[in-house]
Tab-separated table of C-alpha atoms and ligand atoms in Angstrom:
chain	number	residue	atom	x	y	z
A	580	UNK	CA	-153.594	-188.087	62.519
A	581	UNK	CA	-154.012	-186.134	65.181
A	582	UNK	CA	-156.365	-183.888	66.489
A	583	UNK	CA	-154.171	-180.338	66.366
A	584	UNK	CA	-153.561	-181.726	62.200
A	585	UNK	CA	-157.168	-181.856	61.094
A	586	UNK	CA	-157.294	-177.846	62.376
A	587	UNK	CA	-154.393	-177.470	59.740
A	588	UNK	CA	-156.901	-177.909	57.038
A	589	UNK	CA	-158.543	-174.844	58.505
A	590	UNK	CA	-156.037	-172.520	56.861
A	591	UNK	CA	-157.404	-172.395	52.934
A	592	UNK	CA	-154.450	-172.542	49.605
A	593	UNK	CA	-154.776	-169.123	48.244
A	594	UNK	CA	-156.243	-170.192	44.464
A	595	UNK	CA	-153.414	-170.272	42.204
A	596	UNK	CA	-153.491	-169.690	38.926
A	597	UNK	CA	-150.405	-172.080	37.038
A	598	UNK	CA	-150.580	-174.091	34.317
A	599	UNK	CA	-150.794	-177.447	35.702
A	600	UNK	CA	-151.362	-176.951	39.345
A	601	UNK	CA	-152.430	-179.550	41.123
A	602	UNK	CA	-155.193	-177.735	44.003
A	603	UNK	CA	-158.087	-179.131	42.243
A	604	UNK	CA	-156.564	-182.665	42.341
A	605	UNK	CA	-156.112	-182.609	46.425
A	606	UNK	CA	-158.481	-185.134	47.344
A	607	UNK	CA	-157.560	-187.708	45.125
A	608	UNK	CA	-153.672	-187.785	45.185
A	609	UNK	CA	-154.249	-187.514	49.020
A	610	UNK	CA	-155.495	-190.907	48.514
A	611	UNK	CA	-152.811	-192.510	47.705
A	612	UNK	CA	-150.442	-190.706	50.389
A	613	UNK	CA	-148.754	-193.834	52.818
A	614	UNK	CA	-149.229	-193.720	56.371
A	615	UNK	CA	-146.558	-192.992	58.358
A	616	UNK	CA	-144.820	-190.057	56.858
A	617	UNK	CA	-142.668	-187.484	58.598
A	618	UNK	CA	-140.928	-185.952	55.950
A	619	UNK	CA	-141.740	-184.927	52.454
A	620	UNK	CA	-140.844	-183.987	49.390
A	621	UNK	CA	-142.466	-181.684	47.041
A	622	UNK	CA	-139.905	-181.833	44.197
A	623	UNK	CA	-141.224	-179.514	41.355
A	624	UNK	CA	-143.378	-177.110	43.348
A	625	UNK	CA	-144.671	-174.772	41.198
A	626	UNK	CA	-147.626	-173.009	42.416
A	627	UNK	CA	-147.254	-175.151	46.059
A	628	UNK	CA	-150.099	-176.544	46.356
A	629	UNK	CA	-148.946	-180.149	47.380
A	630	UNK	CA	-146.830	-178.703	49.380
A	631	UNK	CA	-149.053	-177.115	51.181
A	632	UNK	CA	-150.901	-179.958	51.308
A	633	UNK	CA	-147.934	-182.119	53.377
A	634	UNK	CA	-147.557	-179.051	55.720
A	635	UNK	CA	-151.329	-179.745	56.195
A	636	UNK	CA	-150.568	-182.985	57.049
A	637	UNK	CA	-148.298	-182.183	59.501
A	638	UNK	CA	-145.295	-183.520	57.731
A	639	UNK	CA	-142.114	-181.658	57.866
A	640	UNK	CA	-142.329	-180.319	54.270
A	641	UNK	CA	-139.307	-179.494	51.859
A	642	UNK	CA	-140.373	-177.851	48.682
A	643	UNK	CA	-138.495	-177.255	45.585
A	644	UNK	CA	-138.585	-175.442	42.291
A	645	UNK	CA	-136.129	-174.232	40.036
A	646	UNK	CA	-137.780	-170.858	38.983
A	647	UNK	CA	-136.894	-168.168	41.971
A	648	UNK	CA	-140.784	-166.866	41.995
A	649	UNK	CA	-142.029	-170.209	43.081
A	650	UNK	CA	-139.566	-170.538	45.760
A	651	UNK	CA	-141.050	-167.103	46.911
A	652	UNK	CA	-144.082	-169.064	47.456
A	653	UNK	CA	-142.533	-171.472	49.373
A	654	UNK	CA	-140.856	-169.362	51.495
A	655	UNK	CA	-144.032	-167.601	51.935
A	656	UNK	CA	-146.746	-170.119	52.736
A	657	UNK	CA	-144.578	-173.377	53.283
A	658	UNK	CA	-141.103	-172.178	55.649
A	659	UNK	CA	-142.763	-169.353	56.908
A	660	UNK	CA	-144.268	-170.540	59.848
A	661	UNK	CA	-145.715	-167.303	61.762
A	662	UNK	CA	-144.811	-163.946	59.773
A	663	UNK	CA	-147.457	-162.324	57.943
A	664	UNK	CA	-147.491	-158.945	56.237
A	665	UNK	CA	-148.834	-155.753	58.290
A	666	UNK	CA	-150.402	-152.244	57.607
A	667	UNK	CA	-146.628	-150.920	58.354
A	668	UNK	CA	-145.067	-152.899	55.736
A	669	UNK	CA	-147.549	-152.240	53.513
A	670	UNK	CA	-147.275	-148.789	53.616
A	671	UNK	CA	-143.385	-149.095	53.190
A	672	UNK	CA	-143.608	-151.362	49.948
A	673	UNK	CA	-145.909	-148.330	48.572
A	674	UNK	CA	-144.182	-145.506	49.564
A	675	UNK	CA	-142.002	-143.384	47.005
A	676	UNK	CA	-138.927	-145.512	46.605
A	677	UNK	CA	-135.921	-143.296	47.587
A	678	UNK	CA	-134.033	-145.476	44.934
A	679	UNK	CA	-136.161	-145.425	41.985
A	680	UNK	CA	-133.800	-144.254	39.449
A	681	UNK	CA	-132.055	-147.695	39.949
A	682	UNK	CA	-135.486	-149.701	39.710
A	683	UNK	CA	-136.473	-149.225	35.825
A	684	UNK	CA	-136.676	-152.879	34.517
A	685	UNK	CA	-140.218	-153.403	34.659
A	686	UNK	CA	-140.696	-150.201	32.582
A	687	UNK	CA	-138.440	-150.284	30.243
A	688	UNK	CA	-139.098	-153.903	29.255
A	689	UNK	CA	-142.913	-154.251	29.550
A	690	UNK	CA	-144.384	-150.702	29.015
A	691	UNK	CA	-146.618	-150.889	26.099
A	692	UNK	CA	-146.283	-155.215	26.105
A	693	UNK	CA	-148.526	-156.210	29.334
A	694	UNK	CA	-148.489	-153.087	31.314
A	695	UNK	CA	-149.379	-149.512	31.060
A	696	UNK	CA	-146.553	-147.028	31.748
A	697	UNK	CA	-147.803	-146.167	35.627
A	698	UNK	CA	-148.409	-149.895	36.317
A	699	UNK	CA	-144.774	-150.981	35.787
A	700	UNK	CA	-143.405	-147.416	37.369
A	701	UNK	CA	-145.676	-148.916	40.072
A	702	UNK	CA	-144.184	-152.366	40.133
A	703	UNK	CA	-140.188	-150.750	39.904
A	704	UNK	CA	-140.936	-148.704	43.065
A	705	UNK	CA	-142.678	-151.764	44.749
A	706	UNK	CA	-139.801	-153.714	43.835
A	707	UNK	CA	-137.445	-151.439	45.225
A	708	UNK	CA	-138.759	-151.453	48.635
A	709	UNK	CA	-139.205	-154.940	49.220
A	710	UNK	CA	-135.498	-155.112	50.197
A	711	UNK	CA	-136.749	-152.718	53.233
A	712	UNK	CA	-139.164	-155.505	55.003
A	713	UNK	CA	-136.768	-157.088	57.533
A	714	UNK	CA	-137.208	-160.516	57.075
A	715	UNK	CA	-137.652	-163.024	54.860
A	716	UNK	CA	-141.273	-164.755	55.182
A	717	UNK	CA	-142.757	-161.077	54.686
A	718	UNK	CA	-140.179	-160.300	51.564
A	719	UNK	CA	-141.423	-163.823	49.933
A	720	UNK	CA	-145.104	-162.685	50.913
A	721	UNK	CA	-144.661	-159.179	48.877
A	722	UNK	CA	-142.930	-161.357	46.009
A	723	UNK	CA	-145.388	-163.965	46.240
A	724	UNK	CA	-148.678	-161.328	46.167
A	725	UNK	CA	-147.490	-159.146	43.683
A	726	UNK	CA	-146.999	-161.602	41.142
A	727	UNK	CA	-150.266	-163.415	41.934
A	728	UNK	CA	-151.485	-159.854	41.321
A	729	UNK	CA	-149.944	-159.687	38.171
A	730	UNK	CA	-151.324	-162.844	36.805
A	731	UNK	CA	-154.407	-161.859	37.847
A	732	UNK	CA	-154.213	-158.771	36.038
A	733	UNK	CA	-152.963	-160.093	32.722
A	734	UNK	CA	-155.377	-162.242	30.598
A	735	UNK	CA	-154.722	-166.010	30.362
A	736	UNK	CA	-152.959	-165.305	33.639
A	737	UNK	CA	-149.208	-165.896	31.718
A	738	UNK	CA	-147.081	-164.120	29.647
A	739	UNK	CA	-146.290	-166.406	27.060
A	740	UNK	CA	-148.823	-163.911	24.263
A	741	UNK	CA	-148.487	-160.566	23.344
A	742	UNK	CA	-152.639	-159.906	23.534
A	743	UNK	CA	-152.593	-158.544	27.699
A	744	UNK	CA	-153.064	-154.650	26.677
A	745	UNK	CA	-155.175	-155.453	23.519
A	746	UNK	CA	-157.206	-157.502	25.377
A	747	UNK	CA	-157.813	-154.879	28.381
A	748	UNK	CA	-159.338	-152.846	26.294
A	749	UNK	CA	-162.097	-155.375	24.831
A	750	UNK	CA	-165.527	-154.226	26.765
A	751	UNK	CA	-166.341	-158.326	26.267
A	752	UNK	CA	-163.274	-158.798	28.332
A	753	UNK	CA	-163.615	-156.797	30.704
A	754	UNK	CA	-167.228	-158.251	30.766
A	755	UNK	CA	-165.798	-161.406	31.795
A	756	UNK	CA	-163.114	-160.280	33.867
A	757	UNK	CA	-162.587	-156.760	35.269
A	758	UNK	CA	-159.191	-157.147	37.010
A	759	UNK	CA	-157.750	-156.662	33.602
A	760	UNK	CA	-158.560	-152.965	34.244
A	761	UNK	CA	-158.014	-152.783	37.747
A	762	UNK	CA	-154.970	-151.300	38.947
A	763	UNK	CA	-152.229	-153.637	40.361
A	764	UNK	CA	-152.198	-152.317	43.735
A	765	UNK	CA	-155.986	-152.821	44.266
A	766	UNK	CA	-155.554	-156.474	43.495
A	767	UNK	CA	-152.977	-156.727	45.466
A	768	UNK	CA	-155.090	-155.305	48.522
A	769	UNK	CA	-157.691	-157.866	47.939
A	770	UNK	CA	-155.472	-160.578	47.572
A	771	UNK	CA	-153.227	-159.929	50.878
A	772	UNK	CA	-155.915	-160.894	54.381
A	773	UNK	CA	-156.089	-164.542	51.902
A	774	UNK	CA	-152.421	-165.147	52.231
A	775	UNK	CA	-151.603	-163.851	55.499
A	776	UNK	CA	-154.315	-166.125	56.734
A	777	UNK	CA	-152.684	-169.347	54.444
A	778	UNK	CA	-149.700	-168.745	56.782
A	779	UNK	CA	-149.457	-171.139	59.411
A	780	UNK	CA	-147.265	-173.281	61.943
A	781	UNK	CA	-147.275	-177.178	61.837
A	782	UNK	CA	-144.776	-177.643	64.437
A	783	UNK	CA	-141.925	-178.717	61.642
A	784	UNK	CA	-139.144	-177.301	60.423
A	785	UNK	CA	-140.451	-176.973	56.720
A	786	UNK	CA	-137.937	-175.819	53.986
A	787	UNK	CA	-138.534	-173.966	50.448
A	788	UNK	CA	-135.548	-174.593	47.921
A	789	UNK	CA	-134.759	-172.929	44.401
A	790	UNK	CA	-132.280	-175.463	42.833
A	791	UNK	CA	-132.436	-177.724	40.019
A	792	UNK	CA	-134.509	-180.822	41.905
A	793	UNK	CA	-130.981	-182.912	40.133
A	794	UNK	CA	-128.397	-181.060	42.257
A	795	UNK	CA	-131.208	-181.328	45.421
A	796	UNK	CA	-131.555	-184.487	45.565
A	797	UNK	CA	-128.252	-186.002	46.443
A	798	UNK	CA	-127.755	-183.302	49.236
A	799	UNK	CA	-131.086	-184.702	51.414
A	800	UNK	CA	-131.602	-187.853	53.762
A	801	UNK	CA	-134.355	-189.068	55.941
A	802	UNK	CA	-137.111	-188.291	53.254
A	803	UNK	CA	-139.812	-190.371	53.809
A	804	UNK	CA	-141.868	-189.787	50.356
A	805	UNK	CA	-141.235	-187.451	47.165
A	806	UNK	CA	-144.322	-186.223	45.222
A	807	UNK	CA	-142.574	-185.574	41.799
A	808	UNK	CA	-144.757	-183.289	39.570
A	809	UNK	CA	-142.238	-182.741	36.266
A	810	UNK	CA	-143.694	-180.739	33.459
A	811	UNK	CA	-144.968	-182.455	30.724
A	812	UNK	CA	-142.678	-182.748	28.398
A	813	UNK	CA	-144.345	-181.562	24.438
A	814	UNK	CA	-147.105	-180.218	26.067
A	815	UNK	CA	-146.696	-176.980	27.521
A	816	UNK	CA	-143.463	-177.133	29.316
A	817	UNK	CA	-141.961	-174.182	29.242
A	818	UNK	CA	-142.514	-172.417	32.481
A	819	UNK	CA	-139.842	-170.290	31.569
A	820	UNK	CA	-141.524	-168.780	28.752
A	821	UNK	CA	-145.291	-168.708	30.406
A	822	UNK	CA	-143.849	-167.420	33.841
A	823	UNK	CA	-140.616	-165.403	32.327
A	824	UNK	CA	-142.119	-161.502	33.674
A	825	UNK	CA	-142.533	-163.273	37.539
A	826	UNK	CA	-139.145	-164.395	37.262
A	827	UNK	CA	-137.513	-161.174	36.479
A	828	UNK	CA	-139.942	-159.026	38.156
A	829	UNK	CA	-138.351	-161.838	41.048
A	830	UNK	CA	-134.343	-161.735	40.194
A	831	UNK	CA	-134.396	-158.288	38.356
A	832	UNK	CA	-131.850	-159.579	35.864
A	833	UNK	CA	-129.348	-157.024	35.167
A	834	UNK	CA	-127.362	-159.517	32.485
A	835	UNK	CA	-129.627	-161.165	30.309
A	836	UNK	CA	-131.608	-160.382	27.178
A	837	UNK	CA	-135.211	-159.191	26.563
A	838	UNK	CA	-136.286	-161.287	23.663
A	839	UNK	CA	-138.908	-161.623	20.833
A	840	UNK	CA	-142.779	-159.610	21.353
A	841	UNK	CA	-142.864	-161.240	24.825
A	842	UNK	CA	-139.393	-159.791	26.152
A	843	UNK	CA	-138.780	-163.346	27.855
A	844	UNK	CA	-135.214	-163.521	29.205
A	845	UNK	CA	-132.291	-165.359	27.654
A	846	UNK	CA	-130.575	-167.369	28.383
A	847	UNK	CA	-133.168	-169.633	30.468
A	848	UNK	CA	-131.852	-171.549	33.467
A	849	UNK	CA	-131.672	-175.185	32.506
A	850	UNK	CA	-134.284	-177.519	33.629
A	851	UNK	CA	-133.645	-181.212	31.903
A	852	UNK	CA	-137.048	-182.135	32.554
A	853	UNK	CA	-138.771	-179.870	29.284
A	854	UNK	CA	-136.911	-180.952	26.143
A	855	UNK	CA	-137.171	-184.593	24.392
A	856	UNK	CA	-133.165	-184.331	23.643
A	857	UNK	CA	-132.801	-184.536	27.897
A	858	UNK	CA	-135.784	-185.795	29.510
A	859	UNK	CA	-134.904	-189.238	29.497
A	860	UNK	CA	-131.982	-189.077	30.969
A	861	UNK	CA	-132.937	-186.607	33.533
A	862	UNK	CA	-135.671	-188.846	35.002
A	863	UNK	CA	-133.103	-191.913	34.622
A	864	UNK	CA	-130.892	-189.380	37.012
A	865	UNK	CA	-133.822	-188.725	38.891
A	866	UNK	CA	-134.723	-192.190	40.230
A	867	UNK	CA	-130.885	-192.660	41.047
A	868	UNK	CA	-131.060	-190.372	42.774
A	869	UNK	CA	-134.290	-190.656	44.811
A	870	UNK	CA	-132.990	-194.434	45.595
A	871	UNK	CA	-133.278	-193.955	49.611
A	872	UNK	CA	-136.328	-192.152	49.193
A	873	UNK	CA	-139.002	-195.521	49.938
A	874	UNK	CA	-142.220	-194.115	48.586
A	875	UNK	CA	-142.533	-191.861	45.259
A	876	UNK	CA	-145.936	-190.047	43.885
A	877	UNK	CA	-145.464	-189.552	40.257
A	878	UNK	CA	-148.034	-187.237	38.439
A	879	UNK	CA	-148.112	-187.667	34.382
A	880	UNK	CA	-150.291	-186.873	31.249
A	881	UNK	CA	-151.513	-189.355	28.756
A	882	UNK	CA	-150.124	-186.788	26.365
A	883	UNK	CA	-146.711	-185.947	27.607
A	884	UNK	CA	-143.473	-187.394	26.244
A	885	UNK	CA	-142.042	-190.266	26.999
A	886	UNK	CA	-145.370	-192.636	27.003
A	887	UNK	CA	-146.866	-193.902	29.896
A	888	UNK	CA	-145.993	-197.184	29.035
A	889	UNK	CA	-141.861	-196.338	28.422
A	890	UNK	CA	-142.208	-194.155	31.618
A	891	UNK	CA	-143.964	-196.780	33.514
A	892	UNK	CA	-140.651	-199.205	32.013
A	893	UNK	CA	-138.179	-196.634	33.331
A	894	UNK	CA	-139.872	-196.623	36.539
A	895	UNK	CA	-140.420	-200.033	37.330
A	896	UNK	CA	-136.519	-200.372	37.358
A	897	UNK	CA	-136.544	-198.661	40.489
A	898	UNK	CA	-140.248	-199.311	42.364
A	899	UNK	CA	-143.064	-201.341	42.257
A	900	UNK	CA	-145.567	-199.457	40.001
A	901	UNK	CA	-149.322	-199.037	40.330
A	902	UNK	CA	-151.103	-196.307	37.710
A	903	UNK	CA	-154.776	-194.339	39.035
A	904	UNK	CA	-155.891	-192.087	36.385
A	905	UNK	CA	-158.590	-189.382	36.522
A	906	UNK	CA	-159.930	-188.414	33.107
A	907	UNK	CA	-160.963	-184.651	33.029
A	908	UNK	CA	-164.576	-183.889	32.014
A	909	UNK	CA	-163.526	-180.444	30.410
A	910	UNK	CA	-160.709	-178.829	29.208
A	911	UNK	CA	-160.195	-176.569	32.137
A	912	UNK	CA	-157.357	-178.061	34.010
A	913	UNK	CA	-154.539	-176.294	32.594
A	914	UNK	CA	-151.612	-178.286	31.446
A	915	UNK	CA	-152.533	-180.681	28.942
A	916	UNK	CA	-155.817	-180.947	30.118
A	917	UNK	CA	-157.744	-180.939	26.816
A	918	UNK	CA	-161.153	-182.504	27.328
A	919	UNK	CA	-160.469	-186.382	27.628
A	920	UNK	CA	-157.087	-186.418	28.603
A	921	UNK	CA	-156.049	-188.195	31.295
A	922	UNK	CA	-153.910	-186.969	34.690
A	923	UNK	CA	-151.877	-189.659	35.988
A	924	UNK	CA	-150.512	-190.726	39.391
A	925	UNK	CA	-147.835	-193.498	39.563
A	926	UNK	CA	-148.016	-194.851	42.972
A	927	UNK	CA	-144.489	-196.237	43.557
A	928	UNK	CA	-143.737	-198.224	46.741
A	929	UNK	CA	-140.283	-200.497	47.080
A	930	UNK	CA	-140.151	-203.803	45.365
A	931	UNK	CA	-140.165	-206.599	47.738
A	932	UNK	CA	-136.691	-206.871	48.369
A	933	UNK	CA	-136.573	-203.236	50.426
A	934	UNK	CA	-139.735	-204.673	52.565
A	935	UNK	CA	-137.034	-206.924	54.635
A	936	UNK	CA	-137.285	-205.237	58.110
A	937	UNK	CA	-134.552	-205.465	60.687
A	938	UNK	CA	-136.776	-207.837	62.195
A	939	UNK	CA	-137.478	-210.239	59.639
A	940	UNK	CA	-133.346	-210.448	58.846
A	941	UNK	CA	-132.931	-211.459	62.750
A	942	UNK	CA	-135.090	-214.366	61.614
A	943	UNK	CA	-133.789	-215.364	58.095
A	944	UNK	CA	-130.256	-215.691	60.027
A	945	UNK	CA	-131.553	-217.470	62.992
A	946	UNK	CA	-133.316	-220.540	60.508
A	947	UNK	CA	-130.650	-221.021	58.373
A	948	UNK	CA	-128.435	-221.753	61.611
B	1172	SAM	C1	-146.190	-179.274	36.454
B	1172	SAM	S1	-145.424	-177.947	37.241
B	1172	SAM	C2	-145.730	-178.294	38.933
B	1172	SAM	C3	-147.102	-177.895	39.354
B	1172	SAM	C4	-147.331	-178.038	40.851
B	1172	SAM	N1	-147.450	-179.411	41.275
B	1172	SAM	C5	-148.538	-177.259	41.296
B	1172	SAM	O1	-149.454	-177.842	41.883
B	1172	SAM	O2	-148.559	-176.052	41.045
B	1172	SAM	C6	-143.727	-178.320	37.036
B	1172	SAM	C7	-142.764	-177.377	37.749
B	1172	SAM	O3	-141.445	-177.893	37.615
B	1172	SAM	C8	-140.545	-176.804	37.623
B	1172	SAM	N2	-139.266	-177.333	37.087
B	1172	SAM	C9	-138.939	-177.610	35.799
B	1172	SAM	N3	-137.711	-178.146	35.727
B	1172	SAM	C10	-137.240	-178.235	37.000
B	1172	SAM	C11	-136.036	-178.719	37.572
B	1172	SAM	N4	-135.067	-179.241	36.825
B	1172	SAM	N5	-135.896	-178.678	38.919
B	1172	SAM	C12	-136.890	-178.150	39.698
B	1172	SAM	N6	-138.039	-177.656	39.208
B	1172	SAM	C13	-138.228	-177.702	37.874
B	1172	SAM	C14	-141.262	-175.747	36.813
B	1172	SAM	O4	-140.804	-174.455	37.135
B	1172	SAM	C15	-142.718	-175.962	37.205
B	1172	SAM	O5	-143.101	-175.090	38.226
């Protein structure tokens, strides 16, 4: 490493707050990174924290997820390499929108659900000015601060329960937590200095991507290792249903239903990777197609579907397979990680036969002659 990469890991990951996110896991998957990386792939991104981590490292970082908000954060911390939000665009995202009357979503699906009538008239007008920042690294930092705001606000931190107002007005809740009363735009002040100071430049040409990680694959070349982070499939997989406010509060669907207590949008995008019926053969598509990728980092649950032991099966098809677990001491971790349960990294390097440098052909031909 050297020495300009070590002041990378000045710049601090704004705490997320996803189910499953990997920031308290750093350290140890770190481990198990290969030398000699340029380029890397953070497949299902999520909150970007291993991304972050590569563009840490200096690599040149591509980062992926299929839900638009996450990509926001990509774009934000990961691509953006320079812009950071100022007291002039701040002052446009909060003025009176001269286009309200076409901004409405947020109140008229989640007044009364997770929000107060003035917060979502609040996040409309936001919404409707973030169109007016002039580039794209400060429109994914708005995007990317708002909605931290709003899982900061909202208890659990997802939207997957109907409890956020009832719970808001629990004194033993507020106890515990007080942003649950405090207005969006306050959070959102005291969240902004921490991600305009996560923005950064490591010299690469880093790239944040909002495709299904199947139709990504096949486009890229020259990847040097892909950190593969699926959701766990029977145990709390569906982002889409946690996450579904960020994402339209994100896309501001104008054609899709507002379903059930929740008002969670249908139809979903498709992911592969969360039901038993297609997660098989999505991570059978998977491997095909991360073939000319040499090196693979694999995180996994003892609880998720299939088994380690079939996944480990499906994998060893393609790599050489070594499993590190880490058992959690509490239930705290998020995603599946009920006290005792185990995160799992498969470390997968190329079976012998992809070891065979240029070199060491030059000298298979020249004995056998
Ligand atoms: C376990 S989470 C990743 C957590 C992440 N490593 C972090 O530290 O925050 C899995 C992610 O995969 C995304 N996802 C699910 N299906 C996908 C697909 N087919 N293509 C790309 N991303 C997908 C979800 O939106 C979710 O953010």
């Amino acid at each position: 490493m050297l020495f300009e990469e070590y002041t990378y890991f000045n710049y601090q990951f704004p705490d997320p707050q996803y189910l499953g996110a990997k920031h308290t896991h750093l350290a140890w998957i770190k481990k198990f990174i290969p030398d000699n990386i340029r380029t890397a792939i953070d497949a299902f991104a999520g909150s970007q924290s291993v991304a972050f981590l590569f563009k840490q490292m200096g690599f040149q970082t591509i980062t992926n997820d299929f839900l638009n908000f996450n990509n926001q954060i990509g774009l934000a911390l990961i691509e953006n390499n320079g812009t950071t939000l100022t007291e002039k665009d701040i002052k446009l995202l909060f003025q009176p929108a001269k286009n309200k009357n076409k901004f409405q979503l947020m109140e008229n699906t989640f007044t009364g659900v997770f929000f107060e009538k003035s917060e979502a008239e609040f996040l409309d007008n936001f919404r409707a000015n973030i169109p007016l920042l002039n580039n794209t690294g400060k429109q994914a930092l708005a995007y990317t601060i708002i909605n931290r705001s709003m899982t900061r606000k909202v208890t659990m931190g997802h939207f997957g329960h109907t409890q956020a107002l009832r719970y808001a007005s629990d004194p033993e809740r507020i106890k515990r937590n007080r942003s649950l009363i405090r207005p969006i735009k306050d959070i959102f002040e005291e969240l902004l200095p921490k991600y305009n100071n996560a923005v950064f430049d490591n010299k690469q040409e880093n790239h944040s991507y909002n495709k299904n990680i199947l139709e990504l694959l096949p486009t890229l070349e020259n990847v040097d290792l892909a950190y593969f982070d699926p959701p766990y499939c029977d145990s709390h997989a569906d982002y889409q249903s946690f996450y579904h406010l960020l994402e339209t509060f994100t896309e501001y669907w104008q054609d899709k239903q507002f379903i059930n207590g929740i008002k969670r949008y249908e139809p979903q995008r498709f992911s592969g990777f969360d039901k038993k019926r297609d997660v098989i053969n999505s991570f059978e598509r998977l491997f095909e197609f991360a073939e000319a990728i040499p090196c693979w980092l694999i995180s996994y649950n003892n609880r998720s579907y299939p088994s380690v032991e079939d996944f480990e099966k499906i994998i060893s098809k393609h790599r050489q397979v070594k499993i590190e677990t880490k058992t959690y001491q509490n239930g705290r971790g998020g995603k599946g990680s009920v006290a005792g349960s185990q995160e799992i990294l498969f470390v997968c390097t190329p079976k012998q036969k992809h070891f065979i440098t240029s070199n060491q052909k030059e000298q298979l031909v020249n004995e056998r002659f």
